[in-house]
Amino acid sequence: MNTIDTFASRLLAWFDVSGRHDLPWQHPRTPYRVWLSEIMLQQTQVKTAGPYFERFVQTLPDLPALAAAPTDTVLALWSGLGYYARARNLHAAAKRCVERHGGELPRDVEALTALPGIGRSTAAAIATQAWGDRHAILDGNVKRVLTRYHGVAGHPGLPAIERQLWALAEGHLPDDRLADYTQAQMDLGATLCTRSDPACVLCPVQTDCRARIEGRTDELPTRKPGKASPQKHAQVLWLEDTAGRLLLQQRPPTGIWSSLWTLPQADDEALAREWFATHITGNFDSGDVLPPIAHAFSHFKLQLQPTRWQSVALHSGVGDNAELRWVTRDELVALGIPAPIRKLLQPSH
């Protein structure tokens, strides 16, 4: 038990000297800002999330502002961060807080986990950092630290291994400084106990870390059995009218890039021709074929083949509608657009 008792104190002493104390969501550290940062950091590194966080809170400074914002505004602020379900869940949770919790995040962890996009660890991270409540967290960084420190074999995503790690995380909790302790765990995993080449010589708990002692830092945490990511292809139709406006199409409310605005797409050239003939006045074969774009999702790889047409028009029977619209380049900034499509449309092209 002495090892467990001293784990937190050593980690806090290290945090006081070497931890991250100037992150944008720490000043001021409000429940809304903590929540937003935790959602952004679920799939994004701190250095990437920082500028997005600053822009987001500048436009939507509090929970009621987020709840009242149009979906396009929220997705535009998120555009480029990826994993857009996080933004949609954030928006839905804000609306629910206005409806049920007086426009504020509930302090109760069970009520937090009932909100869209907030799981057990995220709820605990919000509660400890926003209010100093005593809860264990178990995000990816903490799982890596604990599996190495205790020498826990087995993929951390397996229910039995995860239950073991939750028990260890709760056993390490100090009696006070919960906000600092929560941040310290995340900082240790992000800066020293990294996935590859961990800096064990600088680690505050190196003396009794099982992975370091047994030379197993490379094999812990146990990796998920790998399988090759499937490769998918899509045709991208970059269409401009005589005024230089771009034709954008809104994706369906479910699936990849759901509800985002993007260039029209088709699964293959035959379907692209069919879509073009149905919607566009022009010659499909006059388009300029551009270099393909490779984009990786968490569970598959996508190769986009863009073709560009200029000075085309929609058939008179189509016109602008809820899912299809002409937009100027200046209007792109206000729309949620997938990162590879936004990059494609940069003026340099």
XYZ file of C-alpha atoms in Angstrom, residues 17-244:
228
model
C 7.751 21.838 -11.317
C 7.194 20.274 -14.741
C 3.452 20.164 -15.378
C 1.474 22.292 -17.815
C 0.096 25.318 -16.000
C -0.633 27.718 -18.874
C -3.136 25.853 -21.031
C -5.833 28.180 -22.408
C -8.718 26.392 -20.663
C -7.028 26.798 -17.268
C -7.372 30.586 -17.261
C -10.119 30.969 -16.252
C -11.005 27.385 -15.393
C -14.812 27.328 -15.654
C -16.977 24.206 -16.043
C -17.821 25.197 -19.643
C -14.193 25.722 -20.650
C -13.079 22.501 -18.939
C -15.862 20.549 -20.669
C -15.034 21.997 -24.090
C -11.330 21.233 -23.662
C -12.011 17.659 -22.556
C -14.174 16.995 -25.615
C -11.581 18.533 -27.951
C -8.781 16.515 -26.361
C -10.581 13.170 -26.723
C -9.038 12.675 -30.171
C -6.732 15.677 -30.529
C -3.369 16.695 -29.037
C -3.064 19.807 -26.875
C -0.914 21.740 -29.355
C -3.509 21.218 -32.090
C -6.569 21.843 -29.924
C -5.316 25.124 -28.407
C -6.042 27.491 -31.335
C -9.391 25.806 -32.012
C -10.336 26.239 -28.359
C -9.464 29.944 -28.422
C -11.553 30.558 -31.555
C -14.441 28.528 -30.193
C -14.764 30.368 -26.885
C -14.265 33.720 -28.563
C -17.326 33.061 -30.711
C -19.332 30.989 -28.208
C -18.107 32.116 -24.767
C -20.529 30.138 -22.606
C -22.936 27.246 -22.591
C -26.121 29.209 -23.454
C -24.318 30.768 -26.447
C -23.340 27.296 -27.659
C -26.871 25.984 -27.185
C -28.334 28.883 -29.188
C -25.799 28.697 -32.038
C -26.778 27.316 -35.462
C -25.346 23.881 -36.257
C -23.347 25.333 -39.172
C -21.605 27.758 -36.794
C -20.603 24.980 -34.401
C -19.350 22.731 -37.206
C -17.465 25.622 -38.841
C -15.628 26.307 -35.565
C -14.813 22.590 -35.341
C -13.847 22.245 -38.999
C -10.374 20.676 -39.257
C -10.414 18.964 -35.846
C -12.070 15.838 -37.236
C -14.289 13.334 -35.410
C -17.231 15.675 -35.923
C -19.579 13.583 -33.790
C -17.836 15.296 -30.860
C -19.084 18.696 -32.037
C -22.624 17.455 -32.654
C -22.733 15.819 -29.210
C -21.337 18.990 -27.625
C -24.093 21.044 -29.259
C -26.800 18.565 -28.241
C -25.510 18.430 -24.656
C -25.560 22.240 -24.399
C -29.188 22.306 -25.520
C -30.075 19.653 -22.967
C -28.335 21.630 -20.204
C -30.471 24.657 -21.094
C -33.613 22.507 -21.020
C -32.884 20.542 -17.846
C -30.076 22.171 -15.849
C -30.720 25.909 -15.974
C -28.160 26.546 -18.698
C -25.249 25.122 -16.696
C -23.363 21.831 -16.600
C -24.628 19.614 -13.776
C -22.074 18.938 -11.057
C -23.315 15.378 -10.476
C -21.208 12.825 -12.373
C -24.199 10.641 -13.218
C -26.005 13.632 -14.695
C -22.888 14.519 -16.676
C -22.582 11.020 -18.132
C -26.238 11.206 -19.182
C -25.318 14.032 -21.572
C -24.362 13.220 -25.185
C -20.637 12.662 -25.721
C -19.653 12.460 -22.038
C -18.435 9.108 -20.751
C -17.296 8.086 -17.288
C -13.731 9.378 -17.567
C -14.692 12.661 -19.235
C -17.350 13.303 -16.577
C -14.777 12.655 -13.844
C -12.242 14.949 -15.534
C -14.813 17.746 -15.685
C -15.866 17.273 -12.062
C -12.302 17.183 -10.704
C -11.001 20.132 -12.701
C -14.072 22.364 -12.557
C -15.078 21.754 -8.948
C -12.238 19.799 -7.323
C -14.467 16.775 -6.682
C -12.826 13.433 -5.910
C -13.102 11.104 -8.913
C -10.664 8.914 -10.833
C -10.135 9.389 -14.559
C -9.038 6.803 -17.112
C -8.282 8.389 -20.453
C -5.685 7.056 -22.907
C -2.784 8.740 -21.141
C -3.766 7.398 -17.722
C -4.306 3.888 -19.082
C -0.782 3.947 -20.505
C 0.741 5.183 -17.238
C -1.098 2.646 -15.079
C -0.510 -0.365 -17.332
C 3.222 0.366 -17.296
C 3.481 1.318 -13.651
C 1.633 -1.815 -12.482
C 2.770 -4.116 -15.325
C -0.795 -4.839 -16.463
C -0.803 -7.025 -19.592
C -3.794 -7.253 -21.929
C -5.373 -4.687 -24.219
C -6.747 -1.831 -22.036
C -9.932 -1.735 -24.102
C -10.963 -5.197 -22.896
C -13.642 -4.955 -20.163
C -11.735 -7.093 -17.633
C -8.519 -5.077 -18.076
C -10.408 -1.793 -17.944
C -12.109 -2.770 -14.671
C -8.683 -3.562 -13.215
C -7.338 -0.182 -14.319
C -10.332 1.691 -12.877
C -9.690 0.028 -9.506
C -6.009 1.028 -9.647
C -6.891 4.592 -10.660
C -9.285 4.945 -7.736
C -6.713 3.466 -5.354
C -4.211 6.185 -6.258
C -6.531 9.132 -5.603
C -5.144 11.705 -3.137
C -7.383 13.398 -0.569
C -6.911 16.888 -1.989
C -5.577 18.818 -5.015
C -7.796 16.730 -7.302
C -7.728 19.226 -10.175
C -3.920 19.294 -10.141
C -3.698 15.524 -9.772
C -6.003 14.963 -12.734
C -3.931 17.319 -14.883
C -0.696 15.744 -13.618
C -1.729 12.278 -14.792
C -2.600 13.564 -18.253
C 0.611 15.585 -18.427
C 2.774 12.612 -17.433
C 1.273 10.465 -20.176
C 1.463 13.232 -22.770
C 5.006 14.424 -22.090
C 7.048 11.610 -20.478
C 5.187 8.287 -20.531
C 4.564 8.558 -24.250
C 3.509 5.719 -26.539
C 6.987 5.365 -28.025
C 10.365 6.275 -26.522
C 9.103 7.188 -23.031
C 11.464 9.393 -21.022
C 11.718 7.001 -18.059
C 14.841 8.717 -16.692
C 12.749 11.839 -15.958
C 9.686 10.034 -14.606
C 8.752 10.773 -10.961
C 7.527 7.187 -10.395
C 10.300 5.339 -12.231
C 11.747 3.617 -9.141
C 8.881 1.130 -8.827
C 7.452 1.125 -12.356
C 7.103 -2.533 -13.381
C 7.477 -1.857 -17.117
C 10.746 0.038 -16.586
C 12.146 -2.501 -14.128
C 11.253 -5.452 -16.369
C 12.183 -3.766 -19.669
C 8.602 -3.944 -20.984
C 7.843 -0.320 -21.857
C 7.690 -1.196 -25.570
C 5.116 -3.935 -25.083
C 2.871 -2.153 -22.564
C 0.109 -1.183 -22.960
C -0.707 -4.313 -24.952
C -1.705 -3.264 -28.432
C -5.033 -4.113 -29.943
C -4.689 -6.938 -32.476
C -4.226 -5.111 -35.766
C -6.036 -5.538 -39.024
C -5.503 -3.770 -42.333
C -7.647 -0.694 -42.896
C -9.901 -1.101 -45.928
C -9.326 1.292 -48.839
C -12.282 3.175 -50.277
C -12.520 5.540 -53.237
C -14.753 8.457 -54.144
C -15.096 10.923 -57.010
C -15.231 14.587 -55.968
C -16.988 17.104 -58.233
C -15.528 20.622 -57.917
C -18.057 22.802 -59.731
C -17.887 26.581 -60.216
C -20.392 28.875 -61.898
C -19.554 31.877 -64.081
C -19.237 34.068 -60.964
C -16.681 31.702 -59.419
